[in-house]
Short mmCIF file of C-alpha atoms in Angstrom, two decimals:
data_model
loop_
_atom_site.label_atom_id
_atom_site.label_comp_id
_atom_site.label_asym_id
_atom_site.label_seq_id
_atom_site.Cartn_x
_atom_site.Cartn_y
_atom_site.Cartn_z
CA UNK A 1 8.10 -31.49 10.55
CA UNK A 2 7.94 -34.58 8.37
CA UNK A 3 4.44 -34.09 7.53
CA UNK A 4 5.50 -30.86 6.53
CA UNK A 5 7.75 -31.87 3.59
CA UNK A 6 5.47 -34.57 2.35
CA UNK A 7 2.62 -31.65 2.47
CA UNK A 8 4.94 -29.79 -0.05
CA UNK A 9 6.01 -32.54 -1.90
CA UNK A 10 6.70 -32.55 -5.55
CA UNK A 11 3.47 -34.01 -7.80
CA UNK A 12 0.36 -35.51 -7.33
CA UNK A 13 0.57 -36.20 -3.46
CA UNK A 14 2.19 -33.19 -2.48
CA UNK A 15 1.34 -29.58 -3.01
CA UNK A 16 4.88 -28.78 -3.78
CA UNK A 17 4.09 -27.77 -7.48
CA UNK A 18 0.37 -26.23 -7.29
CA UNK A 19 2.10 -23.78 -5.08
CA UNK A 20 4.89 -22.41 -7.25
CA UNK A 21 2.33 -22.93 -10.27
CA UNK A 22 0.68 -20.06 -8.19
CA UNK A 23 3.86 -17.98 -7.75
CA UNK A 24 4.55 -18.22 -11.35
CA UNK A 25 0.98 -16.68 -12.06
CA UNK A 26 1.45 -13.96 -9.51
CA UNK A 27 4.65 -13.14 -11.07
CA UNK A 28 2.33 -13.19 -14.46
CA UNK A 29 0.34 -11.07 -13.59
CA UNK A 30 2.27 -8.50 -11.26
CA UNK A 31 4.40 -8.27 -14.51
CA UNK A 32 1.36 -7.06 -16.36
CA UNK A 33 -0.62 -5.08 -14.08
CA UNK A 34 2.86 -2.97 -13.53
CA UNK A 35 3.79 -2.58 -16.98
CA UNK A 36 -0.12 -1.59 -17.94
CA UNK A 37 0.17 0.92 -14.53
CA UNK A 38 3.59 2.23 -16.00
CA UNK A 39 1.65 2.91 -19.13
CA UNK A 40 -1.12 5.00 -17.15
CA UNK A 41 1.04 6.81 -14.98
CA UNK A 42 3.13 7.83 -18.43
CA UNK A 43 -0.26 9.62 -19.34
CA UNK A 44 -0.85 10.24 -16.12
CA UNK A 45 2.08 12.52 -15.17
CA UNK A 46 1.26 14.07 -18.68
CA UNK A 47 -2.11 15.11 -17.71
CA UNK A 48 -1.26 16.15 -14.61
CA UNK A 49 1.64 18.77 -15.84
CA UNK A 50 -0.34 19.61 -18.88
CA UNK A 51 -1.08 22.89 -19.77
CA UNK A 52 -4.69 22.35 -20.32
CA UNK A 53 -6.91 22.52 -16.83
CA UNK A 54 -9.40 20.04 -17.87
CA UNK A 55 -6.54 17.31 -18.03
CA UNK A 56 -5.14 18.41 -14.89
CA UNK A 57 -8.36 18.00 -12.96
CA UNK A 58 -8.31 14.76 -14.76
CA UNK A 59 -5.35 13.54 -13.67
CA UNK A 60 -5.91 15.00 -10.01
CA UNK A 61 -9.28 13.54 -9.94
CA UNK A 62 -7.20 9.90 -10.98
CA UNK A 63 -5.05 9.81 -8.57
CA UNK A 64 -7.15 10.89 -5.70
CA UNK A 65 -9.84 8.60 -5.65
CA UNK A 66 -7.63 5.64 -6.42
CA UNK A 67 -4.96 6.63 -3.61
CA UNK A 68 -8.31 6.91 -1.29
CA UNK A 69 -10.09 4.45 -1.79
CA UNK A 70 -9.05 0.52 -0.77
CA UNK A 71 -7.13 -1.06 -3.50
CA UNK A 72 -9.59 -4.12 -2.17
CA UNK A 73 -12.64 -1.87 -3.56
CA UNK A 74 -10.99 -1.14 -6.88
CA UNK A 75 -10.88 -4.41 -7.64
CA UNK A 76 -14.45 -5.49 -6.39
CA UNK A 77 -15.45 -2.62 -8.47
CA UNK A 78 -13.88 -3.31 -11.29
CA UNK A 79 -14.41 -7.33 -11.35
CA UNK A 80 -18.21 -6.52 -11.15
CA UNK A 81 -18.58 -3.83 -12.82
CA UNK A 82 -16.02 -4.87 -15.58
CA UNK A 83 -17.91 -6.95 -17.56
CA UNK A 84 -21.28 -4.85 -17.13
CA UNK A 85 -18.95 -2.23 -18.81
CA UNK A 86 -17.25 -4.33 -21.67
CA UNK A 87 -20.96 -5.47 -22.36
CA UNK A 88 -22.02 -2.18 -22.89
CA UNK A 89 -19.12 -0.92 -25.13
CA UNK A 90 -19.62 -3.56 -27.09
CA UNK A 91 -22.80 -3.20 -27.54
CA UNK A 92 -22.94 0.34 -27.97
CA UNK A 93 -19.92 0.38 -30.34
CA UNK A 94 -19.73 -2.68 -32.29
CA UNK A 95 -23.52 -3.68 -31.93
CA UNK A 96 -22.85 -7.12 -30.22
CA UNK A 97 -25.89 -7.99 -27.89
CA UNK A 98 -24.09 -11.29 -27.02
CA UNK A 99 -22.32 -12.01 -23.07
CA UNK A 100 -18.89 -11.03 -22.75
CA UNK A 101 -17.22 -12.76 -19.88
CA UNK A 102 -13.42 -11.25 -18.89
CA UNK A 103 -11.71 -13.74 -17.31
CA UNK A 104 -9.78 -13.18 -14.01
CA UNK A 105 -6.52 -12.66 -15.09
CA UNK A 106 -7.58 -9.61 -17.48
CA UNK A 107 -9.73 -8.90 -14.88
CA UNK A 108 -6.97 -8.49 -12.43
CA UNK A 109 -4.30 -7.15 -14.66
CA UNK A 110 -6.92 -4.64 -15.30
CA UNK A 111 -7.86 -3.59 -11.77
CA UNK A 112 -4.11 -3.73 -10.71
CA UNK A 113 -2.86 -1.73 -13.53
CA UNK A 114 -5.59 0.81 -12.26
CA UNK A 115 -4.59 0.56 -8.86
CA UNK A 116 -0.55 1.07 -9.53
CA UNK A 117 -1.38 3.43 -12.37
CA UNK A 118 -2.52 6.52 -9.70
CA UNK A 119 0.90 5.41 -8.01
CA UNK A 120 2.99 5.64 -10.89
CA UNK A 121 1.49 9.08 -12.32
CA UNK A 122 3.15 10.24 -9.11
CA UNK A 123 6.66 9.08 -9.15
CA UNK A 124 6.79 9.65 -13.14
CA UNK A 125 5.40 13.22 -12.24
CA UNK A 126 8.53 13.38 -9.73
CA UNK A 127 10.52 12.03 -12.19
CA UNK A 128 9.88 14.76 -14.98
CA UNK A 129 9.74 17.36 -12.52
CA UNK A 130 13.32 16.67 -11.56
CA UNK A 131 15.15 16.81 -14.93
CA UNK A 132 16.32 20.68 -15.24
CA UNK A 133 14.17 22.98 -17.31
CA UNK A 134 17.70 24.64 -18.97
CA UNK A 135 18.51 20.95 -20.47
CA UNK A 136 14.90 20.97 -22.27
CA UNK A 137 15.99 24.90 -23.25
CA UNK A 138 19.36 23.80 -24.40
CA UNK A 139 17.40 20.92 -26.34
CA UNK A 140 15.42 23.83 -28.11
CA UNK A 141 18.18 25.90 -29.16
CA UNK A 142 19.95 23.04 -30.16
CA UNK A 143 17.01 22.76 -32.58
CA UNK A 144 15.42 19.82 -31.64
CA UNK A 145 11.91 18.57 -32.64
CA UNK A 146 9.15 17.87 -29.56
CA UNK A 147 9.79 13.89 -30.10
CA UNK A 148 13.75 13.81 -30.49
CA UNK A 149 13.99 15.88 -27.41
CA UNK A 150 11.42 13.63 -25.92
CA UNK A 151 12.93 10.76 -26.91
CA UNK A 152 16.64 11.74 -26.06
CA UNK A 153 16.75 14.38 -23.19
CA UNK A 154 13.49 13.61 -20.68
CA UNK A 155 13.05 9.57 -21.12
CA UNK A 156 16.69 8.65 -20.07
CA UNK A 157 16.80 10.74 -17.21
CA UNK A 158 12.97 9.88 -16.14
CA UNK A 159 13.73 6.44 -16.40
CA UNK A 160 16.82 7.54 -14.01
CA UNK A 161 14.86 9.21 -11.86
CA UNK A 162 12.00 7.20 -11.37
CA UNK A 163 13.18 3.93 -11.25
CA UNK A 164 13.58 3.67 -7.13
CA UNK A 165 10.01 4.95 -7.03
CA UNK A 166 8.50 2.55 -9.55
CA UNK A 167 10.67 -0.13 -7.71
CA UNK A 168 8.12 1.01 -4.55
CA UNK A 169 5.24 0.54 -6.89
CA UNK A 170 5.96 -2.67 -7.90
CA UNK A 171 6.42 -3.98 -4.59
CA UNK A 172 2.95 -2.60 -3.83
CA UNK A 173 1.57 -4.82 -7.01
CA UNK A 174 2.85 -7.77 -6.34
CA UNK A 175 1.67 -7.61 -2.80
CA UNK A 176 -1.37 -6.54 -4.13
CA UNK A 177 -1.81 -9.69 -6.83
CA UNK A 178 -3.01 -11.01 -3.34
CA UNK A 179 -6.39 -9.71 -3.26
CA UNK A 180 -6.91 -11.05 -6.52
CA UNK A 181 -7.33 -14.39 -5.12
CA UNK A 182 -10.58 -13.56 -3.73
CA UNK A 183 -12.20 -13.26 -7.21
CA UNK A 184 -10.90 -16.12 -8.17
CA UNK A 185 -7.62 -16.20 -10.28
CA UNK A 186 -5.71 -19.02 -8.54
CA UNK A 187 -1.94 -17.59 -7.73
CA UNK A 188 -0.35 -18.22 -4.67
CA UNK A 189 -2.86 -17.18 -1.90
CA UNK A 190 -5.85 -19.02 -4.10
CA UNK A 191 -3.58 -21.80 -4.08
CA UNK A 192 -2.51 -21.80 -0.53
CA UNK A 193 -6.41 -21.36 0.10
CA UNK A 194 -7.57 -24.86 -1.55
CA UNK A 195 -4.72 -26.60 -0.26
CA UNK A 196 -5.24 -26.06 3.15
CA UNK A 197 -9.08 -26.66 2.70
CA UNK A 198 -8.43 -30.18 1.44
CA UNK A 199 -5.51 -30.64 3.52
CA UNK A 200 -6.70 -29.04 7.01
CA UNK A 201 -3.55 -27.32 7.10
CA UNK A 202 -3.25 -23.56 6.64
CA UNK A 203 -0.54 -22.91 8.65
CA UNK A 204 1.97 -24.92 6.48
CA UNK A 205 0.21 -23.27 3.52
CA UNK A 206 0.02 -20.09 3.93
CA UNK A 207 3.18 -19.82 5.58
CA UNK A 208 4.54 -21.83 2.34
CA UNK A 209 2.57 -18.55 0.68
CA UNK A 210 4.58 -16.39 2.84
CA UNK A 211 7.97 -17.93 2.06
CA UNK A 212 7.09 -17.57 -1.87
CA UNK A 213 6.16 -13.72 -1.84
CA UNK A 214 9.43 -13.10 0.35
CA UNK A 215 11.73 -14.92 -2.45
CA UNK A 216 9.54 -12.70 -5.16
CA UNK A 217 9.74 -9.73 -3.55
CA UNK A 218 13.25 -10.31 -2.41
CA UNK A 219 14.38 -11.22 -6.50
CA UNK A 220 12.39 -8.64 -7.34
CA UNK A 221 13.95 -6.00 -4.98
CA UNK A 222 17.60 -7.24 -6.11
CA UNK A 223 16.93 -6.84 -9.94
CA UNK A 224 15.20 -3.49 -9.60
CA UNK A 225 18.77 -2.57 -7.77
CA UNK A 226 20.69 -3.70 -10.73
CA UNK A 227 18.47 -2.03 -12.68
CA UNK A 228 19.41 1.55 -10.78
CA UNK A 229 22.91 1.07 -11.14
CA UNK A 230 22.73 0.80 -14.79
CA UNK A 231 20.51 3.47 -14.98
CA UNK A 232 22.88 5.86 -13.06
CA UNK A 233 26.10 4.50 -15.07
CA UNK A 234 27.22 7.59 -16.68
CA UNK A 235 26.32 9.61 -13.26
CA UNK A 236 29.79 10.66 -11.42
CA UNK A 237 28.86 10.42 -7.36
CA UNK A 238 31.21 12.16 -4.69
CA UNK B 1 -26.80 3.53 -11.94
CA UNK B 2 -29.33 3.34 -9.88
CA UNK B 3 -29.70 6.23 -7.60
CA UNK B 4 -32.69 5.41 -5.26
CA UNK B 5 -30.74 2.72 -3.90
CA UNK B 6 -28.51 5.49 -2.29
CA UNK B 7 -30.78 6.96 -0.17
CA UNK B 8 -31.87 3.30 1.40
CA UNK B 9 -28.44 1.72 1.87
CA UNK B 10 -26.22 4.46 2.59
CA UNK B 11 -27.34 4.44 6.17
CA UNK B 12 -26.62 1.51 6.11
CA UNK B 13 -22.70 1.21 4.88
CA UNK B 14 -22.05 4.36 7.32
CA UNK B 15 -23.10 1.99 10.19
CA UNK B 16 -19.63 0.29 9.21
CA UNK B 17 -17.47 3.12 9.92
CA UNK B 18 -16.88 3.05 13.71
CA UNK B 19 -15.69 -0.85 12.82
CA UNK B 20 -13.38 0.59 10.00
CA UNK B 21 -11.86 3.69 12.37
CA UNK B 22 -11.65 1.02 15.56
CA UNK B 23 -9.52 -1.29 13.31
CA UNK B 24 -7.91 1.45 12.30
CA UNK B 25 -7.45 3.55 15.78
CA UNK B 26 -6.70 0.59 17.42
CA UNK B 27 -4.03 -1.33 15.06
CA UNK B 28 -2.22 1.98 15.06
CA UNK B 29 -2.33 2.82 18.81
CA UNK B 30 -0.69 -0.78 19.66
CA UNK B 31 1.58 -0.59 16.52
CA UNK B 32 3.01 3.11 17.59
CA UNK B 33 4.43 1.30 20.94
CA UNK B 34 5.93 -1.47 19.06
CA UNK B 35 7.32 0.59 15.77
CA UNK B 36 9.23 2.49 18.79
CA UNK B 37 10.28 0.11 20.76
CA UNK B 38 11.70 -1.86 17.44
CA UNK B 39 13.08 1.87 16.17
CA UNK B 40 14.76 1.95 19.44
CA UNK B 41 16.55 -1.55 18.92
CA UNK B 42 17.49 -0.37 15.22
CA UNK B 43 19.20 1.99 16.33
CA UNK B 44 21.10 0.78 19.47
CA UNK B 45 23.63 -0.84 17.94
CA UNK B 46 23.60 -4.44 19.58
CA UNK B 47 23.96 -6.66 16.66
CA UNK B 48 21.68 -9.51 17.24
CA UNK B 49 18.94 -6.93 18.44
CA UNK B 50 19.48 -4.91 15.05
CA UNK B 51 19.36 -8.17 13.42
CA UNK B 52 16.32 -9.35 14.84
CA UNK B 53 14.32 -6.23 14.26
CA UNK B 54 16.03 -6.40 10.17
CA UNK B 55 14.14 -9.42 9.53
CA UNK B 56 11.15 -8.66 11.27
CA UNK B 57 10.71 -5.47 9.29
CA UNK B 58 12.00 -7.45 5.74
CA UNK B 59 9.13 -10.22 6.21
CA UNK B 60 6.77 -8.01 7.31
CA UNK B 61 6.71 -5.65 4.17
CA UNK B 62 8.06 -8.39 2.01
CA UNK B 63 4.79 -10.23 2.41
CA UNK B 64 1.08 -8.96 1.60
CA UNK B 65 -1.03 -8.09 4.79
CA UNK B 66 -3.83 -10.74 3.11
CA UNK B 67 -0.96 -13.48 3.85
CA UNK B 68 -0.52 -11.84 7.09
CA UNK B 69 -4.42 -12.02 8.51
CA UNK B 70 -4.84 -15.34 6.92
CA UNK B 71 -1.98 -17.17 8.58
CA UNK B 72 -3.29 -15.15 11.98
CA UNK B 73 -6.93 -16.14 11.73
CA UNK B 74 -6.55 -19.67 9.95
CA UNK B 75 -3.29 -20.78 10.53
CA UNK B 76 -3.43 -20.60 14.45
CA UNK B 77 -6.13 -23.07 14.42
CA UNK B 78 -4.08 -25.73 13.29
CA UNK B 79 -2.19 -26.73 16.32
CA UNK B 80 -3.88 -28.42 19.19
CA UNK B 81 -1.68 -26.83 21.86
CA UNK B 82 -2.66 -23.49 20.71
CA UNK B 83 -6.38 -24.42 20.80
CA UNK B 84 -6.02 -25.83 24.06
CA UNK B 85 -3.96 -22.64 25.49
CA UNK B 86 -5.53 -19.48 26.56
CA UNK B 87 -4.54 -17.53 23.34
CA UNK B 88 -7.34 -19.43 21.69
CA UNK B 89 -10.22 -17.24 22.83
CA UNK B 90 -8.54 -14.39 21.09
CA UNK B 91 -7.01 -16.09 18.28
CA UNK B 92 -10.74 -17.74 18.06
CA UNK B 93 -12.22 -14.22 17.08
CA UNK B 94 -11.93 -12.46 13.74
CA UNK B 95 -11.47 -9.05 14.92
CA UNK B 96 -8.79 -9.63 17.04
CA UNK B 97 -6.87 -11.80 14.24
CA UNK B 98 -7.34 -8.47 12.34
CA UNK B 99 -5.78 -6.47 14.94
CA UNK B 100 -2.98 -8.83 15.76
CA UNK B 101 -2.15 -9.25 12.17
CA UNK B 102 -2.95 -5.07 11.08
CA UNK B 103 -0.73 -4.18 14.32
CA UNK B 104 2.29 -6.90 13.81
CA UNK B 105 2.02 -5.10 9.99
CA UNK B 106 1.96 -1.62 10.77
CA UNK B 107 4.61 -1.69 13.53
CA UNK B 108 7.32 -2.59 10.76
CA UNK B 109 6.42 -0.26 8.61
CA UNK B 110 6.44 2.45 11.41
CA UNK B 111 9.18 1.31 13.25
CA UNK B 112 11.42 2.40 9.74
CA UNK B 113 9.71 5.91 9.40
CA UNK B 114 10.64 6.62 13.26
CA UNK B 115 14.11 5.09 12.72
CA UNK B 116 14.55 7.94 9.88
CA UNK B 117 13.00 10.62 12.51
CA UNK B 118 15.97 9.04 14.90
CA UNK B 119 18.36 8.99 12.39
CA UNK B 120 17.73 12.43 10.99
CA UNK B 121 18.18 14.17 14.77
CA UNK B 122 21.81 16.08 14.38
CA UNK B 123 24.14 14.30 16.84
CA UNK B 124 25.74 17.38 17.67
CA UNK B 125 22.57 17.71 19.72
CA UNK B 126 22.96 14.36 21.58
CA UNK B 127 27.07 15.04 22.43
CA UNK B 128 25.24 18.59 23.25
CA UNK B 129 22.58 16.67 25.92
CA UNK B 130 25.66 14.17 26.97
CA UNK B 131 27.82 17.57 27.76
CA UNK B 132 24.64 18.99 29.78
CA UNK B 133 24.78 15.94 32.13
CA UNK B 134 21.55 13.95 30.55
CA UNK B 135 21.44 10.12 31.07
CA UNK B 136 20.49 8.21 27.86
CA UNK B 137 16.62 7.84 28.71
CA UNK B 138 16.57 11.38 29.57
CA UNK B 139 17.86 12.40 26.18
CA UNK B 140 15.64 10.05 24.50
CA UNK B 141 12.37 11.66 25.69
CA UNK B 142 13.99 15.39 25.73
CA UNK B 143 15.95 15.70 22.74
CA UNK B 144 15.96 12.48 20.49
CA UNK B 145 12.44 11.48 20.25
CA UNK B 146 10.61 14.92 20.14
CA UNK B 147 12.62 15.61 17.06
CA UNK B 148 12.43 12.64 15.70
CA UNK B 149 8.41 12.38 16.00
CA UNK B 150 8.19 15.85 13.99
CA UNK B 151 10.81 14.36 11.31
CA UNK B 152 8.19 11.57 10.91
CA UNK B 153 4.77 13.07 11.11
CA UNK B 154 4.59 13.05 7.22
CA UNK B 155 5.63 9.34 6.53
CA UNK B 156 3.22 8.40 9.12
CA UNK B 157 0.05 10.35 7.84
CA UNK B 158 0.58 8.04 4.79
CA UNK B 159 1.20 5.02 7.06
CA UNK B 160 -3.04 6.09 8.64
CA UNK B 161 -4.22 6.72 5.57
CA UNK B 162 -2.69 3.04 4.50
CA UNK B 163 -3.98 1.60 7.87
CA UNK B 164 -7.68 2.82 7.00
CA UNK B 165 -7.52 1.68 3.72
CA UNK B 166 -6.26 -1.75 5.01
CA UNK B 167 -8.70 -1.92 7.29
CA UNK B 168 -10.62 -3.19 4.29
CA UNK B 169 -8.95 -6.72 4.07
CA UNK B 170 -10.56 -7.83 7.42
CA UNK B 171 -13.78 -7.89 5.36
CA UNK B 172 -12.04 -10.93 3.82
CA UNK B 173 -12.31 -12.94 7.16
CA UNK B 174 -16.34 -12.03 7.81
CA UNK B 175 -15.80 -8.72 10.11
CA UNK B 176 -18.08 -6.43 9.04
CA UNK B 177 -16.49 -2.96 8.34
CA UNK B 178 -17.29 -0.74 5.57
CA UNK B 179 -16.37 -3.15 2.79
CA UNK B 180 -17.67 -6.08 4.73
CA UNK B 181 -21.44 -4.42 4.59
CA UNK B 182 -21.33 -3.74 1.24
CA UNK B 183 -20.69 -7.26 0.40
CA UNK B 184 -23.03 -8.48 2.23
CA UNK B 185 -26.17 -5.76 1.07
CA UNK B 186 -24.55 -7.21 -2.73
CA UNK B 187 -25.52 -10.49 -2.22
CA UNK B 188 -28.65 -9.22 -1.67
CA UNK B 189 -29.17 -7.08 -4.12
CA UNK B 190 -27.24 -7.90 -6.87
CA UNK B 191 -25.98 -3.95 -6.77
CA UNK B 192 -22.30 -4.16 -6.94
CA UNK B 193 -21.44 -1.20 -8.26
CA UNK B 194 -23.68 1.36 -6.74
CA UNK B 195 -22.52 -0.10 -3.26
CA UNK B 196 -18.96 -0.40 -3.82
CA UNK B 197 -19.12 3.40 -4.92
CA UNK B 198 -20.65 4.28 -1.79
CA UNK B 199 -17.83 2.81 0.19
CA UNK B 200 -15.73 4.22 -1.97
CA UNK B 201 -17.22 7.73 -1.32
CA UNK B 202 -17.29 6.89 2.66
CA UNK B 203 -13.22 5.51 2.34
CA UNK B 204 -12.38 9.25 0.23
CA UNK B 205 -13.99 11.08 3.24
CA UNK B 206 -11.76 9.65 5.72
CA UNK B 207 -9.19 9.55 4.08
CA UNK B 208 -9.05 13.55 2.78
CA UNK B 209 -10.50 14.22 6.79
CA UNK B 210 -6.89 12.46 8.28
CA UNK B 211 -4.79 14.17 5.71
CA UNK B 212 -6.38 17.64 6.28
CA UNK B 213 -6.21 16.97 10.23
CA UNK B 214 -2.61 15.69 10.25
CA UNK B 215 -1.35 18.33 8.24
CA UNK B 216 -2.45 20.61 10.62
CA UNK B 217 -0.63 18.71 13.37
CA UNK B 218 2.20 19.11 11.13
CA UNK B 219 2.07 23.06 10.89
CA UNK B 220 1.40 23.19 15.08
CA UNK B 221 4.16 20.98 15.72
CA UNK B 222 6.48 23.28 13.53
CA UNK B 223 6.30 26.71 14.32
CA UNK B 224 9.30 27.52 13.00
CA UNK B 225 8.75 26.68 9.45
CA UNK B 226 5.54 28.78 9.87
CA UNK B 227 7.18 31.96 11.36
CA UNK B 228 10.10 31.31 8.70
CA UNK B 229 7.40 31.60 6.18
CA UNK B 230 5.10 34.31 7.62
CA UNK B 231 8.48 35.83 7.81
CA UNK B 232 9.21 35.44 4.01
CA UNK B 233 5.78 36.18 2.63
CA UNK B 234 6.52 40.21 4.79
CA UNK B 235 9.71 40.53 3.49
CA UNK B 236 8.32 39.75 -0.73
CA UNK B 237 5.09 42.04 0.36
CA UNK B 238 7.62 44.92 1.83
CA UNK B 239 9.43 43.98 -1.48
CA UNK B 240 6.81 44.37 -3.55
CA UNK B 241 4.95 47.86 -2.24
CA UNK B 242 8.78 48.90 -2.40
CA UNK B 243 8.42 48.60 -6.21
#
């Protein structure tokens, strides 16, 4: 075991601090990827209850492929294709002929925020679906506009509603910041990688990787819990 | 996109499904007997059995399946005594890291959508069974588990349909599956998106084929809900030609 702890040791000799360097991107980028996939499923859930059929099949079509398909594949897809893409917009759009390179974070945050996006249309979808059609009635007669009744009556209680749901999702992401490793972006698994090829130790490494997304996860998990009970303050429970 | 690559190397990604489905088939078999068997120790209510199986399940879905393979697959090869034992010629191959790891992954995540199916079974039924003379393992397999099974079936279509999509992560230690042969054809032909839509076409079709097949297990398995709704759709037509 004492080889262990000088393994994980603090500074240059150790790996100590290239591994929670990782965490701290992970958490990074989870962060950003969920927050873009909260944005997504937002529209999402829009186009899917919208009134127009077009945007329905568009938000169907969304969510299907991306809940069918490997999350792995998404991200292959969109870390090769990605930059083929940008290239083109820009070019098309703006006229720039030059090479755009995104780097892997963006990459990542991009592909992840896809990825949790599909999940999130669903539990916002949920969410919406759950708050009572006679308060958005009441709302009406009360004579308020689309975006004060928007803004007052369906956010607060979608928030309530879909916060143990988007507490699911966000597990999902962070677990899922894993794959991102394999194109590059150096969080915990990257760094677990090159320290156990220089070190001939992945056991100690990985399991080091292990211990790190169980104390996110488990944070995580604990603040999203906090986060319900606030939430549901002003709800009276039996 | 180029389209004429289609016909050529579709063939060839398709000869990576019975790889994907055996990962898949197989993980899930060998995960069923352990999700029960840790359901069952859940819910007996012997502490440090309980106990056990809460941490289990907590670092199992508190940590990625990626972290999961690679500690299986690399990590095992770090101690000498392991090398030397006679787990080595399994730990030594890829695909049955992937299974160890996939199986170890999906029994957690089972073994908490059976405990609800357990959970859920009224235990007016059980003091019922315990009335009627039944011994507990009797119960179990009579009254208990049946139920609990049909309480489940939904939670654990997703928990396939996760499995096969999983399935692609063993690509990441050189099996080649689905995912695995498009990566390889890439690095030959610098094609990476016309493959990795072809997989993603192939994944989509297995994935809609489980969830149409186990929603029919779900409507055999409950005939009740079907009569209850054959019987509701007669009484609105009867209804309706009343009107």
């Amino acid at each position: 075991m004492g080889d262990w702890v000088s393994l994980l040791a603090w500074g240059d000799a150790g790996w100590g601090d290239e591994m929670v360097r990782g965490a701290l991107w992970t958490l990074a980028l989870s962060v950003v990827a969920f927050a873009l996939g909260v944005l997504i499923g937002s529209f999402g859930a829009a186009a899917k209850l919208s009134h127009l059929p077009p945007l329905r099949w568009l938000g169907q079509g969304y969510t299907t492929v991306i809940r069918g398909v490997p999350d792995l594949l998404v991200i292959y897809l969109l870390f090769f294709g990605g930059n083929q893409a940008v290239m083109s917009i820009a070019r098309g759009l703006f006229g720039y002929d030059g090479y755009i390179e995104l780097n892997a974070f963006t990459i990542g945050a991009i592909a992840l925020g896809t990825v949790s996006g599909a999940y999130s249309t669903e539990v916002i979808r949920g969410a919406v679906l759950a708050v009572p059609r006679g308060q958005l009635e009441a709302a009406r007669a009360c004579g308020m506009s689309g975006w004060l009744l928007f803004r007052r009556v369906l956010v607060p209680q979608v928030a309530r509603y879909a916060l143990p749901g988007l507490g699911n999702v966000w597990q999902l992401t962070l677990k899922d910041t894993s794959l991102i490793s394999i194109v590059g972006l150096v969080e915990i698994m990257r760094s677990a990688s090159i320290a156990s090829g220089s070190t001939q130790k992945p056991f100690v490494f990985y399991l080091s990787a292990a211990v790190l997304y169980l104390v996110l996860t488990a944070g995580s998990n604990r603040a999203f819990g906090l986060a319900e009970l606030w939430a549901n303050r002003g709800v009276r429970r039996a | 996109m180029r389209f004429e690559l289609f016909p050529e190397y579709f063939p060839q990604l398709l000869a990576g499904v019975p790889m994907t489905l055996q990962l898949a088939a197989l993980s899930l078999f060998l995960g069923f007997f352990l999700a029960v068997l840790l359901a069952v120790l859940r819910t007996s209510g012997i502490a440090p059995l309980v106990g056990f199986v809460k941490v289990y399940v907590y670092v199992f879905r508190g940590t990625p399946l990626l972290v999961q393979i690679f500690l299986i697959y690399y990590g095992t090869g770090q101690f000498d005594l392991i090398k030397q034992s006679f787990l080595w010629p399994v730990l030594r191959e890829a695909y049955w890291c992937a299974i160890i790891a996939m199986t170890l992954n999906t029994g957690a995540y089972t073994s908490e959508i059976i405990r609800g199916g357990i959970e859920s079974v009224a235990w007016g039924q059980v003091e019922a069974a315990k009335a009627c003379g039944m011994n507990a393992w009797l119960r179990f397999r009579r009254v208990v588990f049946p139920q609990a099974i049909r309480q489940a079936l939904p939670g654990y279509g997703n928990e396939i349909i996760l499995m096969v999509k999983a399935t692609s992560l063993a690509s990441t230690i050189t099996l080649l599956e689905v995912t695995g042969i498009a990566r390889k054809i890439i690095s030959q032909t610098y094609a990476p998106v016309e493959l990795f839509v072809m997989a993603g076409a192939i994944y989509l079709t297995i994935v809609f084929t489980i969830t149409r097949i186990v929603d029919l297990i779900e409507k055999r398995l409950s005939p009740e809900r079907a009569a209850a709704r054959g019987a509701k759709a007669t009484a609105e037509r009867d209804l309706a030609s009343v009107h």
